[in-house]
Amino acid sequence: MEVYEFEKSLLTRMQEISTVLGAREGIPVGASAVRTEWANYVEIAIEPTGWQALWRVPRVLCEDLAIPFPTVIMGTVEQVLFDELKATFLVEAVQDDDVHLPERQTVSLEELWPLKDQENDALNVDRTAECVDRLRFFYQHIWMPWDNDSDDDVDWAGKHLESRVKFYYDLKNKTMSKRLSSHVLALLAEANYIQKKRELLEMEIDEQEENEEDAECADLTLNSKATDMMKLHLRLNAIKNEIDILENPAMREVYEKVRFPEDDSAFEAGLEVTAEAFVVTHVGTLDQQMQYLNEAKRYIDQRKIVRICDSLQGALDRCKSSDDLYLPPGKHQIKFLEYLNSAGSLRAISSVNFVEACEREKLQALEDIPVVSSKDDDSILLTIDGDYCFENIMLDCANVRTGVLVKRGNVTLKNCCLVGDPKSTTKQGVVVFGNSTVRFENSVIQHFSTGIYSNQNCTIQLANTIIQSCINGLEVLRGGQIAFTAAQINACKSYGVILDADDDANESHEPRTTYTNYAQIDRPEFRFTGECTFRGNGQANFVVFNGAELDFNSSCFVDQMVTAAAGDDDLPTNVSLYQSLDMDEDISGDEDEDADSGMDGGRFFNDLDVIRSIVVDGEQQQRGGNLDHGSSTDGDVSSELESEDEVAVIEIDDTVIEIDDSVAGHVGE
């Protein structure tokens, strides 16, 4: 199966959107009329019924239905709902036999990817795919959360369109510094979060006004919610003002100097700045502070410069990636989009033993332990692209979709605990790419969809480490190396360990082979030392897939930064569909090793940078990485004027979505 994908320049994108919003020449289009203009365009350009498409199920819906993410469904559009920019979608084939959905679904048009081959040849599917692509780009990358509140007396396109499109391409092409880019993405992620919270509060207020019988109680509740609404409104306005400044390229350099002043205090004191330690403290009495600092003294190299910070967030904002950070027991909330590397470390001043507590089933009862968590619903808690060490820390990943993303380097987790959400079917604990080596010593991983996912050519070492209560404990693609030393993988819902073999040397003709005892496995990818334990795993302790089926496992596709983190050679075959379909979650990256991180919702990184087959002049050429046709400079725009759009087609193996009676039988259950 093939779906359409388009590679377009900055100028082309602006011309397309201008055509839609400027259809009535001379008549300004206010913010409230933008959706109406898009509905009018869609009604003219799109086929109203009967075309086949793939539906990439949104992550939010996957979580609500407790189904794996990503899930891709093949079906037919029964009717386009033009005013709502949605469609009634008939489910015909589901990728996973265990997924059961109602036969009819109402889905957003931007979530659909028309198939190149249609049952009805009379349909103009090329024009339909082009229309959906324009709509998807606009609402995912150009429209901002505060635009709904904009003044209708102002022409929205005339005021915002050019600056927004250039802003998008500036972020995509990395014309901003890494620090400023991360700050921008954090602001936009927070703005989306605030907008969702505002909508939820508005719904709650409307329901209470209709149902509340006690007038006095209703007034108190409404006053409380009105206060919350005002706080959110003020914060959203503050973010809007910052983004308005940052959309202007001339103001960015000035903004960065004011927002991120260089700390020259160490230079002024004549001290070396290459080796620093940041000690985070909590509020307490003088005796408590002295006791804590005396304990920290045992961990810190006496030759290092020491800085005292009152929060982990403050330390991360000020430190270099090579610095050492030390935490006290307690909860530490962060929002950090930059990368950790350069042999730095994050350690807690604590004597807690997570493995011992887990074996005694007292992990949940631990008190006064160092816990690092995310402030908001981010995609990734921490990203690492070099050598780094974690020690004595619990990473609470309940609010994120991936705990730790390792792009490359040697990473060590000593006496650490990663905890996810036992109700989630989409969260990953640790995802490893790019010839990395990750060593777990005396650590615990629990309550994830996938505890550890290792891509090709990565090395995972599990020493006295426990993985438990996940859907799948450990997944590794061919070429990965896993060393088990007195390790335990227990009580996983599906499989303890999954290996995608996909090699010709395997004599088995079965699509998968399961094992109960690790002594039965004769694979070069696995090495067992000491007394290892694998028990209580639902379907099997070990499974070896003998074909390419596992390339479509959901753990291959973490949010946002994974596609930027992984180079073309790191990606398993046939994953480009999920990368391109996952516009709400993924970002794309080029071959630059300093690829910037993405924003929640994938607003500023799109489907341009995935492995694809580009059709140019009728000939297919394999191409990977970033195709930079867009730019924010006038010179580059003029040079692109004569270039034609390239239409990309992504091929999907027949093994991904099998349209047969066995699958169709699940539809509507």
XYZ file of C-alpha atoms in Angstrom:
669
model
C 0.000 0.000 0.000
C 1.180 3.503 -0.765
C 0.151 6.828 0.729
C 0.830 10.331 -0.513
C 3.356 12.648 1.057
C 4.477 16.046 -0.211
C 7.769 17.934 -0.073
C 7.138 21.665 -0.470
C 9.106 24.861 -0.166
C 8.417 27.835 2.060
C 7.092 29.876 -0.857
C 4.796 27.085 -2.023
C 3.313 26.712 1.445
C 2.607 30.435 1.688
C 1.022 30.503 -1.763
C -1.228 27.537 -0.950
C -2.514 29.011 2.306
C -2.935 32.451 0.719
C -5.068 30.871 -2.000
C -7.422 29.430 0.612
C -7.642 32.460 2.904
C -7.628 35.010 0.081
C -10.272 33.390 -2.106
C -12.491 36.467 -1.774
C -10.136 39.158 -3.004
C -10.287 42.451 -1.188
C -12.268 41.027 1.745
C -10.202 40.598 4.945
C -10.603 37.281 6.760
C -10.812 37.547 10.542
C -9.638 34.794 12.877
C -13.162 33.470 13.449
C -13.690 33.108 9.685
C -10.502 31.134 9.000
C -12.132 27.773 9.687
C -15.054 28.680 7.427
C -12.677 29.498 4.566
C -10.953 26.139 4.986
C -14.336 24.382 5.023
C -15.275 26.118 1.752
C -11.987 25.087 0.154
C -12.298 21.474 1.316
C -15.839 21.242 -0.036
C -14.599 22.208 -3.498
C -11.302 20.294 -3.591
C -11.926 16.990 -1.841
C -13.862 13.908 -2.925
C -16.959 13.780 -0.692
C -17.150 9.994 -0.347
C -15.788 6.621 -1.360
C -11.986 7.014 -1.103
C -9.717 4.660 0.829
C -7.253 5.976 3.389
C -5.118 5.023 6.343
C -6.159 6.481 9.678
C -3.381 7.142 12.144
C -5.200 6.839 15.469
C -4.221 9.768 17.750
C -2.255 8.960 20.869
C -4.981 10.368 23.121
C -7.519 7.968 21.627
C -5.064 5.063 21.871
C -4.675 5.788 25.573
C -8.442 6.052 26.102
C -9.056 2.757 24.297
C -6.004 1.057 25.887
C -4.623 0.035 22.492
C -0.995 0.175 21.307
C 0.394 3.356 19.824
C 0.860 3.840 16.962
C -2.127 2.017 15.533
C -2.876 2.386 11.827
C -6.263 1.427 10.388
C -7.267 1.022 6.766
C -10.773 1.992 5.712
C -13.053 4.031 3.471
C -14.363 7.559 3.900
C -18.138 7.232 3.917
C -18.879 10.953 4.094
C -16.841 14.140 4.525
C -18.309 16.526 7.125
C -17.191 19.775 5.533
C -18.294 22.253 8.212
C -16.471 20.292 10.933
C -13.429 19.392 8.785
C -14.035 15.772 9.749
C -15.144 12.565 8.040
C -17.167 9.450 8.786
C -14.677 6.599 8.406
C -15.599 2.931 7.858
C -13.050 0.606 9.463
C -12.093 -2.244 7.127
C -8.795 -3.633 8.422
C -6.903 -3.230 11.680
C -3.164 -3.668 11.960
C -3.366 -5.592 15.250
C -5.747 -8.540 15.651
C -6.171 -7.645 19.326
C -7.572 -4.191 18.493
C -11.358 -4.064 18.210
C -13.041 -0.811 17.207
C -16.578 0.185 16.181
C -17.117 -0.071 12.452
C -17.844 3.665 12.047
C -15.569 6.379 13.390
C -15.707 10.171 13.141
C -12.149 11.338 12.516
C -10.409 14.618 11.680
C -9.417 14.974 8.040
C -5.842 15.795 9.018
C -5.533 12.305 10.573
C -6.266 10.588 7.237
C -3.695 9.623 4.598
C -5.293 8.786 1.223
C -4.062 5.638 -0.504
C -2.507 5.948 -3.932
C -4.359 2.898 -5.246
C -8.143 3.265 -5.008
C -10.889 0.767 -5.752
C -12.725 3.455 -7.723
C -10.387 4.719 -10.454
C -12.775 7.559 -11.279
C -11.927 9.387 -8.040
C -9.514 12.303 -8.171
C -7.378 11.022 -5.315
C -4.399 13.236 -6.238
C -6.410 16.383 -5.593
C -7.892 14.896 -2.415
C -4.446 14.063 -1.004
C -3.195 17.550 -1.874
C -6.156 19.126 -0.071
C -5.650 17.055 3.085
C -1.930 17.885 3.089
C -2.613 21.643 2.991
C -5.160 21.389 5.791
C -2.855 19.282 7.958
C 0.112 21.632 7.565
C -1.915 24.714 8.471
C -3.524 23.443 11.656
C -0.446 21.621 12.936
C 2.199 24.245 12.230
C 0.705 27.684 11.571
C -2.445 28.140 13.679
C -1.643 29.110 17.291
C -3.709 28.408 20.451
C -4.493 32.101 20.959
C -5.657 32.750 17.399
C -9.248 31.896 18.327
C -9.255 34.998 20.547
C -7.799 37.299 17.877
C -9.489 40.509 16.759
C -11.855 39.897 13.829
C -11.322 43.451 12.562
C -7.805 42.501 11.432
C -7.015 40.405 8.361
C -5.505 37.299 9.970
C -3.570 36.128 6.901
C -2.181 39.583 6.141
C -0.890 39.965 9.685
C 0.351 36.475 10.579
C 0.745 34.141 7.604
C 4.162 35.137 6.254
C 5.813 35.490 9.670
C 4.379 32.171 10.918
C 5.504 30.159 7.888
C 9.004 31.676 8.049
C 9.074 31.031 11.795
C 8.273 27.369 11.157
C 11.033 27.003 8.560
C 13.533 28.838 10.785
C 12.921 26.259 13.511
C 12.996 23.392 11.050
C 16.229 24.534 9.397
C 17.850 25.340 12.768
C 18.648 28.973 12.080
C 18.154 29.694 15.803
C 20.583 28.692 18.515
C 19.902 25.425 20.282
C 19.131 27.201 23.560
C 16.671 29.635 21.987
C 15.041 26.905 19.909
C 14.477 24.780 23.023
C 12.956 27.767 24.814
C 10.590 28.470 21.905
C 9.454 24.862 21.766
C 8.866 24.838 25.524
C 6.721 27.983 25.263
C 4.619 26.515 22.470
C 4.183 23.227 24.337
C 2.999 25.139 27.407
C 0.616 27.191 25.261
C -0.990 24.030 23.878
C -1.304 22.611 27.384
C -2.961 25.819 28.646
C -5.390 25.858 25.727
C -6.491 22.276 26.433
C -6.938 23.114 30.112
C -8.990 26.206 29.251
C -11.305 24.169 27.049
C -11.758 21.602 29.822
C -12.568 24.298 32.396
C -15.076 25.915 30.046
C -16.862 22.585 29.630
C -16.936 22.043 33.402
C -18.315 25.542 34.007
C -21.075 25.017 31.434
C -22.041 21.674 32.978
C -22.138 23.096 36.503
C -24.297 26.026 35.447
C -26.813 23.574 34.023
C -26.792 20.979 36.815
C -25.993 22.808 40.068
C -29.082 23.181 42.254
C -27.493 24.893 45.260
C -26.991 28.493 44.109
C -24.530 29.412 46.881
C -22.372 26.336 46.281
C -22.529 26.950 42.539
C -21.288 30.525 42.966
C -18.295 29.388 45.044
C -17.351 26.701 42.534
C -17.733 29.021 39.567
C -15.668 31.722 41.281
C -12.860 29.210 41.860
C -12.910 28.063 38.250
C -13.139 31.650 37.020
C -9.967 32.414 38.990
C -8.216 29.453 37.358
C -9.404 30.617 33.944
C -8.006 34.092 34.568
C -4.594 32.679 35.565
C -4.472 30.569 32.409
C -5.561 33.503 30.266
C -2.843 35.766 31.682
C -0.137 33.135 31.185
C -1.267 32.471 27.610
C -1.107 36.192 26.887
C 2.448 36.314 28.261
C 3.491 33.435 25.981
C 1.775 35.105 23.030
C 3.757 38.302 23.602
C 7.049 36.384 23.667
C 6.239 34.430 20.502
C 5.204 37.637 18.727
C 8.687 39.006 19.450
C 10.435 35.790 18.410
C 8.590 35.658 15.095
C 10.587 38.762 14.145
C 14.119 37.609 13.130
C 15.565 41.051 13.895
C 14.459 40.840 17.536
C 15.644 37.299 18.302
C 19.294 38.137 18.965
C 18.335 40.960 21.328
C 15.764 38.746 23.043
C 18.316 35.962 23.535
C 20.848 38.315 25.139
C 18.216 39.612 27.556
C 16.586 36.247 28.271
C 19.820 34.211 28.584
C 22.557 36.472 29.992
C 25.973 34.848 30.199
C 27.144 34.022 33.721
C 30.675 35.452 33.976
C 31.035 35.321 37.758
C 33.503 32.440 37.605
C 35.679 34.272 35.100
C 35.588 37.421 37.211
C 36.858 35.395 40.178
C 39.679 33.963 38.068
C 38.404 30.391 38.473
C 38.335 27.474 36.063
C 34.864 26.786 34.648
C 35.504 23.416 33.041
C 34.572 21.359 36.112
C 31.622 22.485 38.206
C 29.208 20.870 40.616
C 25.674 22.128 41.212
C 24.247 21.231 44.611
C 20.460 21.506 44.865
C 19.042 22.260 48.311
C 15.594 22.322 49.875
C 14.251 24.801 52.393
C 15.252 23.803 55.927
C 16.904 24.888 59.139
C 20.578 25.781 59.310
C 21.401 22.469 61.011
C 19.546 20.540 58.293
C 21.412 22.412 55.572
C 24.775 21.793 57.243
C 24.026 18.089 57.644
C 23.010 17.783 53.984
C 26.089 19.641 52.718
C 28.371 17.463 54.862
C 26.808 14.373 53.273
C 27.191 15.898 49.811
C 30.858 16.580 50.521
C 31.546 12.835 50.372
C 30.281 12.697 46.768
C 31.873 15.824 45.289
C 35.396 16.174 43.941
C 37.122 18.714 46.176
C 38.753 20.385 43.152
C 35.460 21.380 41.569
C 33.741 24.726 41.816
C 30.447 24.332 43.686
C 27.288 26.319 43.039
C 24.213 26.168 45.269
C 20.759 26.152 43.639
C 17.331 26.072 45.240
C 15.802 23.788 42.557
C 16.814 21.203 39.986
C 15.151 23.309 37.282
C 17.367 26.249 38.221
C 20.469 24.050 38.118
C 19.571 22.653 34.684
C 18.972 26.158 33.355
C 22.425 27.327 34.485
C 24.651 24.271 34.150
C 26.683 22.993 31.225
C 25.971 19.490 29.993
C 29.316 18.307 31.405
C 28.598 19.488 34.973
C 27.689 17.244 37.909
C 24.337 17.806 39.628
C 23.543 16.623 43.169
C 20.021 16.350 44.569
C 18.563 16.024 48.060
C 15.704 13.601 48.793
C 12.308 14.938 47.777
C 10.348 15.738 44.625
C 11.977 17.699 41.806
C 9.826 18.837 38.874
C 11.538 19.903 35.663
C 10.833 20.961 32.106
C 14.052 20.393 30.167
C 14.239 20.109 26.379
C 18.004 20.288 25.903
C 20.418 17.338 25.870
C 22.642 15.848 28.574
C 26.122 14.680 27.529
C 29.871 15.336 27.915
C 30.413 12.916 30.828
C 28.115 14.846 33.156
C 26.071 13.249 35.918
C 22.873 13.552 37.934
C 23.176 12.018 41.398
C 21.134 12.072 44.578
C 22.546 12.275 48.083
C 20.666 9.215 49.291
C 21.238 5.696 50.630
C 18.026 4.183 49.222
C 18.271 0.716 47.606
C 15.563 0.323 44.948
C 16.248 -3.337 44.067
C 16.072 -4.421 47.702
C 12.821 -2.496 48.205
C 11.357 -4.037 45.033
C 12.234 -7.588 46.086
C 10.584 -6.965 49.454
C 7.545 -5.449 47.663
C 8.008 -2.170 49.512
C 8.913 0.039 46.569
C 5.665 2.009 46.790
C 6.139 2.526 50.528
C 9.517 4.255 50.225
C 9.562 7.723 51.738
C 11.914 10.666 51.491
C 13.479 9.492 48.237
C 14.776 11.688 45.379
C 12.141 11.777 42.613
C 12.523 13.616 39.292
C 9.356 14.207 37.264
C 8.006 16.461 34.526
C 6.053 19.632 35.265
C 3.654 19.106 32.365
C 2.576 16.364 29.986
C 5.802 16.370 28.005
C 6.858 13.740 25.502
C 10.304 12.911 26.921
C 11.637 13.488 30.411
C 15.381 13.464 29.608
C 17.339 13.193 26.348
C 20.986 12.102 26.235
C 23.358 12.398 23.278
C 26.699 11.616 24.921
C 28.272 9.975 27.968
C 26.235 10.472 31.133
C 25.547 8.885 34.533
C 22.464 8.722 36.789
C 22.674 7.461 40.359
C 20.304 6.992 43.334
C 17.343 8.602 41.526
C 13.732 7.676 40.841
C 12.430 8.955 37.486
C 8.657 9.376 37.659
C 7.481 9.051 34.046
C 3.730 9.171 34.674
C 3.421 12.546 32.903
C 5.659 11.737 29.932
C 5.467 9.289 27.064
C 9.139 8.288 27.131
C 11.322 8.374 30.229
C 14.871 8.512 28.854
C 15.870 8.791 25.200
C 19.488 7.861 24.438
C 20.633 9.169 21.067
C 24.235 8.022 21.394
C 27.029 7.622 23.925
C 27.727 5.490 26.987
C 25.036 5.905 29.629
C 25.000 4.368 33.100
C 22.061 4.130 35.509
C 23.183 3.051 38.998
C 20.607 2.310 41.669
C 17.860 4.054 39.707
C 14.141 3.396 39.437
C 11.966 4.274 36.429
C 8.223 4.181 37.080
C 5.557 4.678 34.412
C 1.776 4.417 34.424
C 0.282 0.919 34.884
C -2.843 1.986 32.956
C -0.989 3.238 29.871
C -0.442 1.176 26.734
C 1.805 3.736 25.029
C 4.623 4.738 27.415
C 8.257 3.663 26.987
C 10.832 3.584 29.771
C 14.203 3.835 28.002
C 14.636 4.071 24.216
C 18.139 3.564 22.806
C 19.395 4.574 19.349
C 22.619 5.195 17.478
C 25.276 2.609 18.467
C 24.824 3.482 22.131
C 25.784 1.466 25.196
C 23.479 1.649 28.212
C 24.317 -0.095 31.481
C 21.752 -0.644 34.239
C 23.197 -1.495 37.659
C 20.945 -2.357 40.621
C 18.009 -0.617 38.958
C 14.245 -1.162 38.647
C 11.950 -0.488 35.659
C 8.204 -1.003 35.963
C 4.758 -0.007 34.642
C 5.584 0.798 31.006
C 4.233 -0.407 27.706
C 7.864 -1.240 26.892
C 10.490 -1.169 29.627
C 13.537 -0.882 27.343
C 13.614 -0.595 23.570
C 16.988 -1.089 21.861
C 17.485 -0.265 18.209
C 19.978 -1.929 15.884
C 23.661 -2.082 16.870
C 23.059 -0.947 20.461
C 24.364 -2.652 23.599
C 22.262 -3.075 26.747
C 23.785 -4.398 29.982
C 21.450 -5.478 32.777
C 23.330 -6.132 36.032
C 21.209 -7.068 39.064
C 18.348 -5.155 37.453
C 14.601 -5.851 37.623
C 12.068 -5.173 34.850
C 8.523 -5.964 35.910
C 4.827 -5.243 35.347
C 5.255 -3.915 31.793
C 3.417 -5.016 28.660
C 6.757 -5.978 27.072
C 9.865 -5.955 29.225
C 12.664 -5.598 26.676
C 12.611 -5.262 22.887
C 15.695 -5.417 20.700
C 16.110 -5.222 16.945
C 18.542 -7.403 15.029
C 22.174 -6.565 15.616
C 21.613 -5.429 19.193
C 23.573 -6.960 22.069
C 21.973 -7.720 25.443
C 24.034 -8.889 28.437
C 22.052 -10.283 31.393
C 23.910 -10.525 34.715
C 21.681 -11.731 37.563
C 18.816 -9.858 35.903
C 15.076 -10.372 36.378
C 12.193 -9.775 33.951
C 8.914 -10.738 35.576
C 5.131 -10.283 35.370
C 5.003 -8.635 31.936
C 1.590 -8.790 30.276
C 2.777 -10.001 26.852
C 6.474 -10.907 26.525
C 9.489 -10.637 28.760
C 12.057 -10.263 25.950
C 11.384 -9.697 22.244
C 13.997 -10.110 19.509
C 13.430 -9.255 15.870
C 15.807 -11.717 14.198
C 14.890 -11.169 10.534
C 17.859 -13.189 9.261
C 18.338 -16.016 6.810
C 20.290 -18.128 9.280
C 17.192 -18.973 11.277
C 16.027 -22.443 10.293
C 12.511 -21.964 11.621
C 9.840 -21.184 9.055
C 7.404 -20.030 11.732
C 6.794 -16.270 11.998
C 7.743 -16.379 15.671
C 9.391 -18.767 18.115
C 8.756 -18.636 21.864
C 10.941 -19.878 24.725
C 10.308 -20.427 28.406
C 13.869 -21.082 29.574
C 16.696 -18.794 28.491
C 19.026 -21.824 28.366
C 17.110 -22.940 25.259
C 18.095 -19.826 23.312
C 21.131 -20.001 21.073
C 21.372 -16.469 19.741
C 24.483 -14.249 19.457
C 22.440 -11.238 20.603
C 22.011 -12.624 24.143
C 24.581 -13.361 26.841
C 23.570 -14.701 30.266
C 25.719 -14.610 33.398
C 24.776 -15.460 36.958
C 21.327 -16.461 38.156
C 18.819 -14.750 35.868
C 15.064 -14.999 36.411
C 12.270 -14.791 33.826
C 8.834 -15.739 35.124
C 5.179 -14.791 35.074
C 5.291 -13.171 31.632
C 1.900 -13.496 29.910
C 2.470 -15.004 26.466
C 6.102 -16.100 26.803
C 9.350 -15.224 28.561
C 11.154 -14.911 25.206
C 9.937 -14.531 21.645
C 12.029 -14.371 18.475
C 10.324 -12.937 15.408
C 11.747 -14.585 12.327
C 10.537 -11.965 9.866
C 10.071 -8.220 9.632
C 6.860 -8.172 11.648
C 8.451 -6.560 14.687
C 9.597 -3.575 12.666
C 6.096 -2.246 13.218
C 6.063 -2.654 16.974
C 4.893 0.461 18.760
C 8.066 0.806 20.780
C 9.936 1.811 17.648
C 8.057 5.063 17.556
C 8.496 7.283 20.580
C 7.383 10.871 20.465
C 8.917 14.032 19.193
C 12.631 13.670 19.437
C 13.106 10.102 18.313
C 13.094 10.799 14.604
C 15.488 13.661 15.180
C 17.532 11.504 17.495
C 17.866 8.578 15.157
C 19.851 8.743 11.980
C 18.628 7.063 8.844
C 20.675 3.955 9.540
C 19.179 3.619 13.017
C 15.604 3.245 11.875
C 14.077 -0.180 11.291
C 12.715 -0.848 7.841
C 9.222 0.303 6.973
C 8.845 2.640 9.947
C 8.569 5.693 7.734
C 4.814 5.265 7.558
C 4.463 5.733 11.286
C 6.868 8.650 11.344
C 5.005 10.450 8.613
C 1.595 9.548 9.971
C 2.438 10.610 13.509
C 2.216 14.321 12.876
C 0.748 15.033 16.308
C 3.688 13.473 18.070
C 6.843 13.128 16.019
C 9.288 15.675 14.804
C 11.777 15.270 12.048
C 15.464 15.920 12.064
C 18.287 16.208 9.629
C 21.679 14.583 9.693
C 23.105 17.255 11.964
C 24.276 15.635 15.162
C 23.036 18.626 17.136
C 19.438 18.207 16.047
C 17.129 20.243 18.213
C 14.322 18.757 20.210
C 10.700 19.013 19.224
C 7.607 20.436 20.769
C 4.661 18.522 22.123
C 2.119 18.083 19.391
C 4.763 18.140 16.672
C 3.733 21.639 15.611
C 7.075 22.797 14.280
C 8.517 19.636 12.829
C 6.696 17.809 10.122
C 6.755 14.941 7.719
C 9.539 16.280 5.506
C 12.414 14.448 7.134
C 11.615 10.758 7.113
C 13.052 7.965 5.036
C 11.052 7.892 1.865
C 10.897 7.028 -1.799
C 10.849 10.247 -3.799
C 9.224 10.151 -7.207
C 11.020 12.618 -9.465
C 10.405 12.781 -13.239
C 8.733 9.391 -13.116
C 11.734 7.588 -11.617
C 11.923 6.348 -8.031
C 15.023 7.320 -6.118
C 15.688 6.278 -2.549
C 16.427 9.224 -0.355
C 16.740 9.656 3.409
C 17.158 12.558 5.755
C 16.264 16.179 5.385
C 15.209 17.704 2.066
C 15.726 21.370 2.694
C 13.703 23.243 0.117
C 12.394 25.768 2.603
C 14.220 28.770 3.957
C 13.449 31.978 5.718
C 15.601 34.211 3.531
C 14.331 36.096 0.518
C 17.226 34.899 -1.613
C 16.456 31.277 -0.943
C 12.766 31.847 -1.540
C 13.403 33.340 -4.952
C 15.632 30.428 -5.909
C 12.837 28.029 -5.011
C 10.239 29.760 -7.108
C 10.958 27.700 -10.190
C 11.318 24.360 -8.415
C 8.482 21.895 -8.759
C 6.934 20.066 -5.833
C 8.101 16.525 -5.268
C 5.527 13.929 -4.393
C 6.765 11.281 -1.980
C 5.229 7.844 -1.787
C 5.741 5.578 1.203
C 5.457 1.864 0.600
C 3.968 -0.372 3.253
C 4.622 -4.088 3.346
C 1.637 -6.343 2.882
C 2.465 -7.786 6.287
C 1.563 -4.525 8.007
C -2.116 -4.376 7.226
C -3.544 -7.641 6.047
C -6.982 -7.236 4.533
C -8.436 -10.679 4.828
C -11.425 -12.367 6.385
C -9.631 -13.058 9.659
C -8.983 -9.362 10.211
C -12.276 -8.146 8.836
C -14.018 -10.461 11.245
C -12.870 -8.296 14.142
C -14.383 -5.128 12.731
C -17.331 -3.879 14.712
C -16.783 -6.151 17.691
